[in-house]
Structures are given as structure tokens and as C-alpha cells.
Amino acid sequence: ILKITDVFVFPSIKEGHAGALIQAMDMEKIVVASHTGGIKYYLKHMENGIAVRPGSIESLYSGMLTALENLKNEKMRKKARETAEKFDIRRVAEETIKLYMEVMK
């Protein structure tokens, strides 16, 4: 389903890593997501997606309209993919293992 969508909406009130959001960003989707939890560390409003206030229907609605206005925004789509590559679960796991190996020396 994600493959055929134009916009990915992720209106979580609380969120940790948000793997589904990272996957959507990796597929260069325009994303609309609550600026909460782990999401706020990688979603930069109007740079690689659209950040909305958690729990605010008005903010979510506005973000969705903004997403529709930006469907052709290739720069945002490419930036989303670049961000996703940094937060890919395999890469994060490798970096974590390296860190632990250094600590255990």
C-alpha cells in the first residue's frame, strides 16, 4: 500500500523510533507526522517532511494540506530519503554494536 501512496500521515501522540515513518521517508514519500518522541530528532519541518503538533486536529489538517501542496517537491523527497538512510535500523544496529565493542575493550 505504501508503494502506491503519495503522502504518509503518522499522527502519533507518543512515538519511539517510528520505523514505519522511516520506511516511508526511505521511499521518498511526503510525510506528515507528529513532532513528538523520537520523530522530532529526524523530522525537520518543510525540509524532509511536515511536522505537526501532537494531538492537534487543526495542525494535522493543515499539515495534510501542506503535503498536498508539496507533492512535487523533489527536494523534500530526496532529503527524506537521505534522513532515512541515516536512521536505517541496520545502520543503527551496526553503530550500536561498534559503540558497545569500544566500551567493552
mmCIF file with all atom_site columns, N, CA and C in Angstrom, residues 11-86:
data_model
loop_
_atom_site.group_PDB
_atom_site.id
_atom_site.type_symbol
_atom_site.label_atom_id
_atom_site.label_alt_id
_atom_site.label_comp_id
_atom_site.label_asym_id
_atom_site.label_entity_id
_atom_site.label_seq_id
_atom_site.pdbx_PDB_ins_code
_atom_site.Cartn_x
_atom_site.Cartn_y
_atom_site.Cartn_z
_atom_site.occupancy
_atom_site.B_iso_or_equiv
_atom_site.pdbx_formal_charge
_atom_site.auth_seq_id
_atom_site.auth_comp_id
_atom_site.auth_asym_id
_atom_site.auth_atom_id
_atom_site.pdbx_PDB_model_num
ATOM 1   N N  . PRO A 1 11 ? 0.127  10.351 12.711 1.00 0.00 ? 11 PRO A N  1
ATOM 2   C CA . PRO A 1 11 ? -0.312 11.282 13.758 1.00 0.00 ? 11 PRO A CA 1
ATOM 3   C C  . PRO A 1 11 ? -0.171 10.760 15.192 1.00 0.00 ? 11 PRO A C  1
ATOM 4   N N  . SER A 1 12 ? 0.938  10.134 15.517 1.00 0.00 ? 12 SER A N  1
ATOM 5   C CA . SER A 1 12 ? 1.146  9.586  16.865 1.00 0.00 ? 12 SER A CA 1
ATOM 6   C C  . SER A 1 12 ? 1.173  10.684 17.925 1.00 0.00 ? 12 SER A C  1
ATOM 7   N N  . ILE A 1 13 ? 0.703  10.327 19.105 1.00 0.00 ? 13 ILE A N  1
ATOM 8   C CA . ILE A 1 13 ? 0.801  11.240 20.241 1.00 0.00 ? 13 ILE A CA 1
ATOM 9   C C  . ILE A 1 13 ? 2.122  10.998 20.964 1.00 0.00 ? 13 ILE A C  1
ATOM 10  N N  . LYS A 1 14 ? 2.540  9.733  21.033 1.00 0.00 ? 14 LYS A N  1
ATOM 11  C CA . LYS A 1 14 ? 3.838  9.340  21.591 1.00 0.00 ? 14 LYS A CA 1
ATOM 12  C C  . LYS A 1 14 ? 4.467  8.360  20.612 1.00 0.00 ? 14 LYS A C  1
ATOM 13  N N  . GLU A 1 15 ? 5.763  8.449  20.442 1.00 0.00 ? 15 GLU A N  1
ATOM 14  C CA . GLU A 1 15 ? 6.423  7.558  19.500 1.00 0.00 ? 15 GLU A CA 1
ATOM 15  C C  . GLU A 1 15 ? 7.895  7.410  19.863 1.00 0.00 ? 15 GLU A C  1
ATOM 16  N N  . GLY A 1 16 ? 8.398  6.215  19.637 1.00 0.00 ? 16 GLY A N  1
ATOM 17  C CA . GLY A 1 16 ? 9.820  5.955  19.870 1.00 0.00 ? 16 GLY A CA 1
ATOM 18  C C  . GLY A 1 16 ? 10.590 6.158  18.585 1.00 0.00 ? 16 GLY A C  1
ATOM 19  N N  . HIS A 1 17 ? 11.008 5.076  17.974 1.00 0.00 ? 17 HIS A N  1
ATOM 20  C CA . HIS A 1 17 ? 11.825 5.137  16.758 1.00 0.00 ? 17 HIS A CA 1
ATOM 21  C C  . HIS A 1 17 ? 10.984 5.407  15.505 1.00 0.00 ? 17 HIS A C  1
ATOM 22  N N  . ALA A 1 18 ? 9.787  4.952  15.433 1.00 0.00 ? 18 ALA A N  1
ATOM 23  C CA . ALA A 1 18 ? 8.880  5.168  14.296 1.00 0.00 ? 18 ALA A CA 1
ATOM 24  C C  . ALA A 1 18 ? 9.423  4.566  13.003 1.00 0.00 ? 18 ALA A C  1
ATOM 25  N N  . GLY A 1 19 ? 9.631  3.267  13.028 1.00 0.00 ? 19 GLY A N  1
ATOM 26  C CA . GLY A 1 19 ? 10.161 2.558  11.873 1.00 0.00 ? 19 GLY A CA 1
ATOM 27  C C  . GLY A 1 19 ? 9.320  2.727  10.621 1.00 0.00 ? 19 GLY A C  1
ATOM 28  N N  . ALA A 1 20 ? 8.008  2.769  10.762 1.00 0.00 ? 20 ALA A N  1
ATOM 29  C CA . ALA A 1 20 ? 7.133  2.933  9.594  1.00 0.00 ? 20 ALA A CA 1
ATOM 30  C C  . ALA A 1 20 ? 7.360  4.292  8.939  1.00 0.00 ? 20 ALA A C  1
ATOM 31  N N  . LEU A 1 21 ? 7.588  5.302  9.738  1.00 0.00 ? 21 LEU A N  1
ATOM 32  C CA . LEU A 1 21 ? 7.852  6.637  9.202  1.00 0.00 ? 21 LEU A CA 1
ATOM 33  C C  . LEU A 1 21 ? 9.181  6.648  8.448  1.00 0.00 ? 21 LEU A C  1
ATOM 34  N N  . ILE A 1 22 ? 10.194 6.022  9.017  1.00 0.00 ? 22 ILE A N  1
ATOM 35  C CA . ILE A 1 22 ? 11.494 5.926  8.356  1.00 0.00 ? 22 ILE A CA 1
ATOM 36  C C  . ILE A 1 22 ? 11.348 5.200  7.020  1.00 0.00 ? 22 ILE A C  1
ATOM 37  N N  . GLN A 1 23 ? 10.554 4.141  7.009  1.00 0.00 ? 23 GLN A N  1
ATOM 38  C CA . GLN A 1 23 ? 10.334 3.391  5.767  1.00 0.00 ? 23 GLN A CA 1
ATOM 39  C C  . GLN A 1 23 ? 9.678  4.281  4.709  1.00 0.00 ? 23 GLN A C  1
ATOM 40  N N  . ALA A 1 24 ? 8.695  5.062  5.106  1.00 0.00 ? 24 ALA A N  1
ATOM 41  C CA . ALA A 1 24 ? 8.028  5.969  4.164  1.00 0.00 ? 24 ALA A CA 1
ATOM 42  C C  . ALA A 1 24 ? 9.009  7.023  3.639  1.00 0.00 ? 24 ALA A C  1
ATOM 43  N N  . MET A 1 25 ? 9.850  7.537  4.519  1.00 0.00 ? 25 MET A N  1
ATOM 44  C CA . MET A 1 25 ? 10.851 8.519  4.105  1.00 0.00 ? 25 MET A CA 1
ATOM 45  C C  . MET A 1 25 ? 11.848 7.884  3.135  1.00 0.00 ? 25 MET A C  1
ATOM 46  N N  . ASP A 1 26 ? 12.208 6.635  3.392  1.00 0.00 ? 26 ASP A N  1
ATOM 47  C CA . ASP A 1 26 ? 13.137 5.919  2.523  1.00 0.00 ? 26 ASP A CA 1
ATOM 48  C C  . ASP A 1 26 ? 12.554 5.748  1.119  1.00 0.00 ? 26 ASP A C  1
ATOM 49  N N  . MET A 1 27 ? 11.233 5.671  1.038  1.00 0.00 ? 27 MET A N  1
ATOM 50  C CA . MET A 1 27 ? 10.557 5.525  -0.251 1.00 0.00 ? 27 MET A CA 1
ATOM 51  C C  . MET A 1 27 ? 10.230 6.894  -0.878 1.00 0.00 ? 27 MET A C  1
ATOM 52  N N  . GLU A 1 28 ? 10.796 7.948  -0.288 1.00 0.00 ? 28 GLU A N  1
ATOM 53  C CA . GLU A 1 28 ? 10.641 9.323  -0.786 1.00 0.00 ? 28 GLU A CA 1
ATOM 54  C C  . GLU A 1 28 ? 9.196  9.797  -0.806 1.00 0.00 ? 28 GLU A C  1
ATOM 55  N N  . LYS A 1 29 ? 8.441  9.389  0.198  1.00 0.00 ? 29 LYS A N  1
ATOM 56  C CA . LYS A 1 29 ? 7.065  9.874  0.335  1.00 0.00 ? 29 LYS A CA 1
ATOM 57  C C  . LYS A 1 29 ? 7.080  11.224 1.048  1.00 0.00 ? 29 LYS A C  1
ATOM 58  N N  . ILE A 1 30 ? 6.113  12.042 0.752  1.00 0.00 ? 30 ILE A N  1
ATOM 59  C CA . ILE A 1 30 ? 5.913  13.253 1.545  1.00 0.00 ? 30 ILE A CA 1
ATOM 60  C C  . ILE A 1 30 ? 5.281  12.779 2.844  1.00 0.00 ? 30 ILE A C  1
ATOM 61  N N  . VAL A 1 31 ? 5.926  13.083 3.966  1.00 0.00 ? 31 VAL A N  1
ATOM 62  C CA . VAL A 1 31 ? 5.422  12.602 5.249  1.00 0.00 ? 31 VAL A CA 1
ATOM 63  C C  . VAL A 1 31 ? 4.883  13.753 6.084  1.00 0.00 ? 31 VAL A C  1
ATOM 64  N N  . VAL A 1 32 ? 3.810  13.439 6.805  1.00 0.00 ? 32 VAL A N  1
ATOM 65  C CA . VAL A 1 32 ? 3.210  14.348 7.776  1.00 0.00 ? 32 VAL A CA 1
ATOM 66  C C  . VAL A 1 32 ? 3.219  13.569 9.080  1.00 0.00 ? 32 VAL A C  1
ATOM 67  N N  . ALA A 1 33 ? 3.887  14.097 10.107 1.00 0.00 ? 33 ALA A N  1
ATOM 68  C CA . ALA A 1 33 ? 3.992  13.348 11.356 1.00 0.00 ? 33 ALA A CA 1
ATOM 69  C C  . ALA A 1 33 ? 4.006  14.282 12.558 1.00 0.00 ? 33 ALA A C  1
ATOM 70  N N  . SER A 1 34 ? 3.518  13.754 13.664 1.00 0.00 ? 34 SER A N  1
ATOM 71  C CA . SER A 1 34 ? 3.538  14.499 14.922 1.00 0.00 ? 34 SER A CA 1
ATOM 72  C C  . SER A 1 34 ? 4.975  14.724 15.357 1.00 0.00 ? 34 SER A C  1
ATOM 73  N N  . HIS A 1 35 ? 5.253  15.913 15.804 1.00 0.00 ? 35 HIS A N  1
ATOM 74  C CA . HIS A 1 35 ? 6.593  16.277 16.271 1.00 0.00 ? 35 HIS A CA 1
ATOM 75  C C  . HIS A 1 35 ? 6.717  15.863 17.738 1.00 0.00 ? 35 HIS A C  1
ATOM 76  N N  . THR A 1 36 ? 6.956  14.563 17.946 1.00 0.00 ? 36 THR A N  1
ATOM 77  C CA . THR A 1 36 ? 6.978  14.008 19.297 1.00 0.00 ? 36 THR A CA 1
ATOM 78  C C  . THR A 1 36 ? 7.979  12.869 19.384 1.00 0.00 ? 36 THR A C  1
ATOM 79  N N  . GLY A 1 37 ? 8.369  12.520 20.588 1.00 0.00 ? 37 GLY A N  1
ATOM 80  C CA . GLY A 1 37 ? 9.254  11.381 20.808 1.00 0.00 ? 37 GLY A CA 1
ATOM 81  C C  . GLY A 1 37 ? 10.471 11.398 19.907 1.00 0.00 ? 37 GLY A C  1
ATOM 82  N N  . GLY A 1 38 ? 10.829 10.217 19.394 1.00 0.00 ? 38 GLY A N  1
ATOM 83  C CA . GLY A 1 38 ? 11.982 10.094 18.521 1.00 0.00 ? 38 GLY A CA 1
ATOM 84  C C  . GLY A 1 38 ? 11.832 10.816 17.201 1.00 0.00 ? 38 GLY A C  1
ATOM 85  N N  . ILE A 1 39 ? 10.600 11.027 16.771 1.00 0.00 ? 39 ILE A N  1
ATOM 86  C CA . ILE A 1 39 ? 10.349 11.685 15.489 1.00 0.00 ? 39 ILE A CA 1
ATOM 87  C C  . ILE A 1 39 ? 10.988 13.066 15.435 1.00 0.00 ? 39 ILE A C  1
ATOM 88  N N  . LYS A 1 40 ? 10.944 13.793 16.534 1.00 0.00 ? 40 LYS A N  1
ATOM 89  C CA . LYS A 1 40 ? 11.460 15.166 16.499 1.00 0.00 ? 40 LYS A CA 1
ATOM 90  C C  . LYS A 1 40 ? 12.966 15.240 16.293 1.00 0.00 ? 40 LYS A C  1
ATOM 91  N N  . TYR A 1 41 ? 13.664 14.101 16.413 1.00 0.00 ? 41 TYR A N  1
ATOM 92  C CA . TYR A 1 41 ? 15.101 14.090 16.183 1.00 0.00 ? 41 TYR A CA 1
ATOM 93  C C  . TYR A 1 41 ? 15.454 13.977 14.709 1.00 0.00 ? 41 TYR A C  1
ATOM 94  N N  . TYR A 1 42 ? 14.535 13.525 13.882 1.00 0.00 ? 42 TYR A N  1
ATOM 95  C CA . TYR A 1 42 ? 14.877 13.399 12.471 1.00 0.00 ? 42 TYR A CA 1
ATOM 96  C C  . TYR A 1 42 ? 13.907 14.064 11.505 1.00 0.00 ? 42 TYR A C  1
ATOM 97  N N  . LEU A 1 43 ? 12.724 14.415 11.922 1.00 0.00 ? 43 LEU A N  1
ATOM 98  C CA . LEU A 1 43 ? 11.796 15.094 11.019 1.00 0.00 ? 43 LEU A CA 1
ATOM 99  C C  . LEU A 1 43 ? 11.964 16.600 11.173 1.00 0.00 ? 43 LEU A C  1
ATOM 100 N N  . LYS A 1 44 ? 12.418 17.230 10.109 1.00 0.00 ? 44 LYS A N  1
ATOM 101 C CA . LYS A 1 44 ? 12.634 18.679 10.099 1.00 0.00 ? 44 LYS A CA 1
ATOM 102 C C  . LYS A 1 44 ? 11.562 19.313 9.209  1.00 0.00 ? 44 LYS A C  1
ATOM 103 N N  . HIS A 1 45 ? 10.728 20.135 9.841  1.00 0.00 ? 45 HIS A N  1
ATOM 104 C CA . HIS A 1 45 ? 9.576  20.722 9.161  1.00 0.00 ? 45 HIS A CA 1
ATOM 105 C C  . HIS A 1 45 ? 9.980  21.447 7.884  1.00 0.00 ? 45 HIS A C  1
ATOM 106 N N  . MET A 1 46 ? 9.327  21.063 6.798  1.00 0.00 ? 46 MET A N  1
ATOM 107 C CA . MET A 1 46 ? 9.484  21.626 5.459  1.00 0.00 ? 46 MET A CA 1
ATOM 108 C C  . MET A 1 46 ? 10.874 21.384 4.860  1.00 0.00 ? 46 MET A C  1
ATOM 109 N N  . GLU A 1 47 ? 11.676 20.571 5.527  1.00 0.00 ? 47 GLU A N  1
ATOM 110 C CA . GLU A 1 47 ? 12.967 20.184 4.960  1.00 0.00 ? 47 GLU A CA 1
ATOM 111 C C  . GLU A 1 47 ? 12.884 18.757 4.419  1.00 0.00 ? 47 GLU A C  1
ATOM 112 N N  . ASN A 1 48 ? 12.448 17.828 5.293  1.00 0.00 ? 48 ASN A N  1
ATOM 113 C CA . ASN A 1 48 ? 12.327 16.426 4.866  1.00 0.00 ? 48 ASN A CA 1
ATOM 114 C C  . ASN A 1 48 ? 10.937 15.855 5.141  1.00 0.00 ? 48 ASN A C  1
ATOM 115 N N  . GLY A 1 49 ? 10.023 16.710 5.505  1.00 0.00 ? 49 GLY A N  1
ATOM 116 C CA . GLY A 1 49 ? 8.657  16.307 5.802  1.00 0.00 ? 49 GLY A CA 1
ATOM 117 C C  . GLY A 1 49 ? 7.901  17.458 6.448  1.00 0.00 ? 49 GLY A C  1
ATOM 118 N N  . ILE A 1 50 ? 6.735  17.146 6.956  1.00 0.00 ? 50 ILE A N  1
ATOM 119 C CA . ILE A 1 50 ? 5.893  18.162 7.576  1.00 0.00 ? 50 ILE A CA 1
ATOM 120 C C  . ILE A 1 50 ? 5.592  17.729 9.003  1.00 0.00 ? 50 ILE A C  1
ATOM 121 N N  . ALA A 1 51 ? 6.040  18.533 9.947  1.00 0.00 ? 51 ALA A N  1
ATOM 122 C CA . ALA A 1 51 ? 5.829  18.243 11.360 1.00 0.00 ? 51 ALA A CA 1
ATOM 123 C C  . ALA A 1 51 ? 4.565  18.944 11.842 1.00 0.00 ? 51 ALA A C  1
ATOM 124 N N  . VAL A 1 52 ? 3.765  18.218 12.633 1.00 0.00 ? 52 VAL A N  1
ATOM 125 C CA . VAL A 1 52 ? 2.535  18.789 13.184 1.00 0.00 ? 52 VAL A CA 1
ATOM 126 C C  . VAL A 1 52 ? 2.517  18.623 14.699 1.00 0.00 ? 52 VAL A C  1
ATOM 127 N N  . ARG A 1 53 ? 1.718  19.435 15.368 1.00 0.00 ? 53 ARG A N  1
ATOM 128 C CA . ARG A 1 53 ? 1.597  19.345 16.826 1.00 0.00 ? 53 ARG A CA 1
ATOM 129 C C  . ARG A 1 53 ? 0.855  18.067 17.201 1.00 0.00 ? 53 ARG A C  1
ATOM 130 N N  . PRO A 1 54 ? 1.409  17.301 18.116 1.00 0.00 ? 54 PRO A N  1
ATOM 131 C CA . PRO A 1 54 ? 0.735  16.067 18.549 1.00 0.00 ? 54 PRO A CA 1
ATOM 132 C C  . PRO A 1 54 ? -0.632 16.370 19.164 1.00 0.00 ? 54 PRO A C  1
ATOM 133 N N  . GLY A 1 55 ? -1.628 15.600 18.773 1.00 0.00 ? 55 GLY A N  1
ATOM 134 C CA . GLY A 1 55 ? -2.960 15.736 19.347 1.00 0.00 ? 55 GLY A CA 1
ATOM 135 C C  . GLY A 1 55 ? -3.783 16.893 18.819 1.00 0.00 ? 55 GLY A C  1
ATOM 136 N N  . SER A 1 56 ? -3.257 17.633 17.849 1.00 0.00 ? 56 SER A N  1
ATOM 137 C CA . SER A 1 56 ? -3.973 18.791 17.308 1.00 0.00 ? 56 SER A CA 1
ATOM 138 C C  . SER A 1 56 ? -4.566 18.446 15.951 1.00 0.00 ? 56 SER A C  1
ATOM 139 N N  . ILE A 1 57 ? -5.872 18.345 15.894 1.00 0.00 ? 57 ILE A N  1
ATOM 140 C CA . ILE A 1 57 ? -6.547 18.052 14.635 1.00 0.00 ? 57 ILE A CA 1
ATOM 141 C C  . ILE A 1 57 ? -6.336 19.192 13.640 1.00 0.00 ? 57 ILE A C  1
ATOM 142 N N  . GLU A 1 58 ? -6.344 20.426 14.138 1.00 0.00 ? 58 GLU A N  1
ATOM 143 C CA . GLU A 1 58 ? -6.140 21.571 13.258 1.00 0.00 ? 58 GLU A CA 1
ATOM 144 C C  . GLU A 1 58 ? -4.751 21.527 12.627 1.00 0.00 ? 58 GLU A C  1
ATOM 145 N N  . SER A 1 59 ? -3.739 21.211 13.433 1.00 0.00 ? 59 SER A N  1
ATOM 146 C CA . SER A 1 59 ? -2.375 21.129 12.929 1.00 0.00 ? 59 SER A CA 1
ATOM 147 C C  . SER A 1 59 ? -2.236 19.982 11.933 1.00 0.00 ? 59 SER A C  1
ATOM 148 N N  . LEU A 1 60 ? -2.873 18.848 12.227 1.00 0.00 ? 60 LEU A N  1
ATOM 149 C CA . LEU A 1 60 ? -2.824 17.704 11.327 1.00 0.00 ? 60 LEU A CA 1
ATOM 150 C C  . LEU A 1 60 ? -3.484 18.053 9.989  1.00 0.00 ? 60 LEU A C  1
ATOM 151 N N  . TYR A 1 61 ? -4.629 18.690 10.045 1.00 0.00 ? 61 TYR A N  1
ATOM 152 C CA . TYR A 1 61 ? -5.339 19.099 8.829  1.00 0.00 ? 61 TYR A CA 1
ATOM 153 C C  . TYR A 1 61 ? -4.478 20.050 7.993  1.00 0.00 ? 61 TYR A C  1
ATOM 154 N N  . SER A 1 62 ? -3.898 21.031 8.658  1.00 0.00 ? 62 SER A N  1
ATOM 155 C CA . SER A 1 62 ? -3.038 21.987 7.975  1.00 0.00 ? 62 SER A CA 1
ATOM 156 C C  . SER A 1 62 ? -1.822 21.279 7.358  1.00 0.00 ? 62 SER A C  1
ATOM 157 N N  . GLY A 1 63 ? -1.245 20.345 8.109  1.00 0.00 ? 63 GLY A N  1
ATOM 158 C CA . GLY A 1 63 ? -0.103 19.587 7.604  1.00 0.00 ? 63 GLY A CA 1
ATOM 159 C C  . GLY A 1 63 ? -0.456 18.755 6.389  1.00 0.00 ? 63 GLY A C  1
ATOM 160 N N  . MET A 1 64 ? -1.640 18.179 6.388  1.00 0.00 ? 64 MET A N  1
ATOM 161 C CA . MET A 1 64 ? -2.077 17.383 5.245  1.00 0.00 ? 64 MET A CA 1
ATOM 162 C C  . MET A 1 64 ? -2.290 18.269 4.014  1.00 0.00 ? 64 MET A C  1
ATOM 163 N N  . LEU A 1 65 ? -2.841 19.449 4.206  1.00 0.00 ? 65 LEU A N  1
ATOM 164 C CA . LEU A 1 65 ? -2.993 20.381 3.089  1.00 0.00 ? 65 LEU A CA 1
ATOM 165 C C  . LEU A 1 65 ? -1.626 20.801 2.551  1.00 0.00 ? 65 LEU A C  1
ATOM 166 N N  . THR A 1 66 ? -0.695 21.058 3.458  1.00 0.00 ? 66 THR A N  1
ATOM 167 C CA . THR A 1 66 ? 0.663  21.420 3.056  1.00 0.00 ? 66 THR A CA 1
ATOM 168 C C  . THR A 1 66 ? 1.310  20.281 2.274  1.00 0.00 ? 66 THR A C  1
ATOM 169 N N  . ALA A 1 67 ? 1.062  19.050 2.697  1.00 0.00 ? 67 ALA A N  1
ATOM 170 C CA . ALA A 1 67 ? 1.603  17.878 1.992  1.00 0.00 ? 67 ALA A CA 1
ATOM 171 C C  . ALA A 1 67 ? 1.073  17.841 0.560  1.00 0.00 ? 67 ALA A C  1
ATOM 172 N N  . LEU A 1 68 ? -0.207 18.069 0.400  1.00 0.00 ? 68 LEU A N  1
ATOM 173 C CA . LEU A 1 68 ? -0.798 18.054 -0.940 1.00 0.00 ? 68 LEU A CA 1
ATOM 174 C C  . LEU A 1 68 ? -0.211 19.148 -1.826 1.00 0.00 ? 68 LEU A C  1
ATOM 175 N N  . GLU A 1 69 ? 0.101  20.283 -1.220 1.00 0.00 ? 69 GLU A N  1
ATOM 176 C CA . GLU A 1 69 ? 0.719  21.383 -1.963 1.00 0.00 ? 69 GLU A CA 1
ATOM 177 C C  . GLU A 1 69 ? 2.161  21.063 -2.353 1.00 0.00 ? 69 GLU A C  1
ATOM 178 N N  . ASN A 1 70 ? 2.775  20.105 -1.665 1.00 0.00 ? 70 ASN A N  1
ATOM 179 C CA . ASN A 1 70 ? 4.182  19.781 -1.884 1.00 0.00 ? 70 ASN A CA 1
ATOM 180 C C  . ASN A 1 70 ? 4.409  18.434 -2.560 1.00 0.00 ? 70 ASN A C  1
ATOM 181 N N  . LEU A 1 71 ? 3.392  17.883 -3.183 1.00 0.00 ? 71 LEU A N  1
ATOM 182 C CA . LEU A 1 71 ? 3.534  16.575 -3.817 1.00 0.00 ? 71 LEU A CA 1
ATOM 183 C C  . LEU A 1 71 ? 4.676  16.518 -4.827 1.00 0.00 ? 71 LEU A C  1
ATOM 184 N N  . LYS A 1 72 ? 4.956  17.605 -5.476 1.00 0.00 ? 72 LYS A N  1
ATOM 185 C CA . LYS A 1 72 ? 6.009  17.653 -6.498 1.00 0.00 ? 72 LYS A CA 1
ATOM 186 C C  . LYS A 1 72 ? 7.347  18.147 -5.938 1.00 0.00 ? 72 LYS A C  1
ATOM 187 N N  . ASN A 1 73 ? 7.441  18.289 -4.636 1.00 0.00 ? 73 ASN A N  1
ATOM 188 C CA . ASN A 1 73 ? 8.646  18.822 -4.004 1.00 0.00 ? 73 ASN A CA 1
ATOM 189 C C  . ASN A 1 73 ? 9.741  17.744 -3.952 1.00 0.00 ? 73 ASN A C  1
ATOM 190 N N  . GLU A 1 74 ? 10.509 17.668 -5.028 1.00 0.00 ? 74 GLU A N  1
ATOM 191 C CA . GLU A 1 74 ? 11.559 16.644 -5.128 1.00 0.00 ? 74 GLU A CA 1
ATOM 192 C C  . GLU A 1 74 ? 12.654 16.843 -4.088 1.00 0.00 ? 74 GLU A C  1
ATOM 193 N N  . LYS A 1 75 ? 12.950 18.072 -3.756 1.00 0.00 ? 75 LYS A N  1
ATOM 194 C CA . LYS A 1 75 ? 13.991 18.355 -2.763 1.00 0.00 ? 75 LYS A CA 1
ATOM 195 C C  . LYS A 1 75 ? 13.599 17.757 -1.403 1.00 0.00 ? 75 LYS A C  1
ATOM 196 N N  . MET A 1 76 ? 12.341 17.930 -1.006 1.00 0.00 ? 76 MET A N  1
ATOM 197 C CA . MET A 1 76 ? 11.868 17.374 0.257  1.00 0.00 ? 76 MET A CA 1
ATOM 198 C C  . MET A 1 76 ? 11.906 15.845 0.222  1.00 0.00 ? 76 MET A C  1
ATOM 199 N N  . ARG A 1 77 ? 11.504 15.273 -0.901 1.00 0.00 ? 77 ARG A N  1
ATOM 200 C CA . ARG A 1 77 ? 11.501 13.814 -1.051 1.00 0.00 ? 77 ARG A CA 1
ATOM 201 C C  . ARG A 1 77 ? 12.919 13.245 -0.943 1.00 0.00 ? 77 ARG A C  1
ATOM 202 N N  . LYS A 1 78 ? 13.875 13.882 -1.614 1.00 0.00 ? 78 LYS A N  1
ATOM 203 C CA . LYS A 1 78 ? 15.270 13.415 -1.582 1.00 0.00 ? 78 LYS A CA 1
ATOM 204 C C  . LYS A 1 78 ? 15.854 13.562 -0.183 1.00 0.00 ? 78 LYS A C  1
ATOM 205 N N  . LYS A 1 79 ? 15.527 14.658 0.477  1.00 0.00 ? 79 LYS A N  1
ATOM 206 C CA . LYS A 1 79 ? 16.027 14.895 1.834  1.00 0.00 ? 79 LYS A CA 1
ATOM 207 C C  . LYS A 1 79 ? 15.447 13.851 2.795  1.00 0.00 ? 79 LYS A C  1
ATOM 208 N N  . ALA A 1 80 ? 14.198 13.462 2.568  1.00 0.00 ? 80 ALA A N  1
ATOM 209 C CA . ALA A 1 80 ? 13.581 12.421 3.394  1.00 0.00 ? 80 ALA A CA 1
ATOM 210 C C  . ALA A 1 80 ? 14.350 11.116 3.254  1.00 0.00 ? 80 ALA A C  1
ATOM 211 N N  . ARG A 1 81 ? 14.690 10.780 2.035  1.00 0.00 ? 81 ARG A N  1
ATOM 212 C CA . ARG A 1 81 ? 15.439 9.538  1.810  1.00 0.00 ? 81 ARG A CA 1
ATOM 213 C C  . ARG A 1 81 ? 16.821 9.598  2.461  1.00 0.00 ? 81 ARG A C  1
ATOM 214 N N  . GLU A 1 82 ? 17.500 10.720 2.343  1.00 0.00 ? 82 GLU A N  1
ATOM 215 C CA . GLU A 1 82 ? 18.813 10.882 2.975  1.00 0.00 ? 82 GLU A CA 1
ATOM 216 C C  . GLU A 1 82 ? 18.707 10.692 4.485  1.00 0.00 ? 82 GLU A C  1
ATOM 217 N N  . THR A 1 83 ? 17.666 11.255 5.062  1.00 0.00 ? 83 THR A N  1
ATOM 218 C CA . THR A 1 83 ? 17.447 11.108 6.507  1.00 0.00 ? 83 THR A CA 1
ATOM 219 C C  . THR A 1 83 ? 17.191 9.655  6.859  1.00 0.00 ? 83 THR A C  1
ATOM 220 N N  . ALA A 1 84 ? 16.358 8.987  6.084  1.00 0.00 ? 84 ALA A N  1
ATOM 221 C CA . ALA A 1 84 ? 16.030 7.582  6.344  1.00 0.00 ? 84 ALA A CA 1
ATOM 222 C C  . ALA A 1 84 ? 17.280 6.716  6.311  1.00 0.00 ? 84 ALA A C  1
ATOM 223 N N  . GLU A 1 85 ? 18.181 7.008  5.394  1.00 0.00 ? 85 GLU A N  1
ATOM 224 C CA . GLU A 1 85 ? 19.412 6.220  5.309  1.00 0.00 ? 85 GLU A CA 1
ATOM 225 C C  . GLU A 1 85 ? 20.236 6.339  6.582  1.00 0.00 ? 85 GLU A C  1
ATOM 226 N N  . LYS A 1 86 ? 20.222 7.505  7.207  1.00 0.00 ? 86 LYS A N  1
ATOM 227 C CA . LYS A 1 86 ? 20.958 7.713  8.461  1.00 0.00 ? 86 LYS A CA 1
ATOM 228 C C  . LYS A 1 86 ? 20.340 6.920  9.614  1.00 0.00 ? 86 LYS A C  1
#
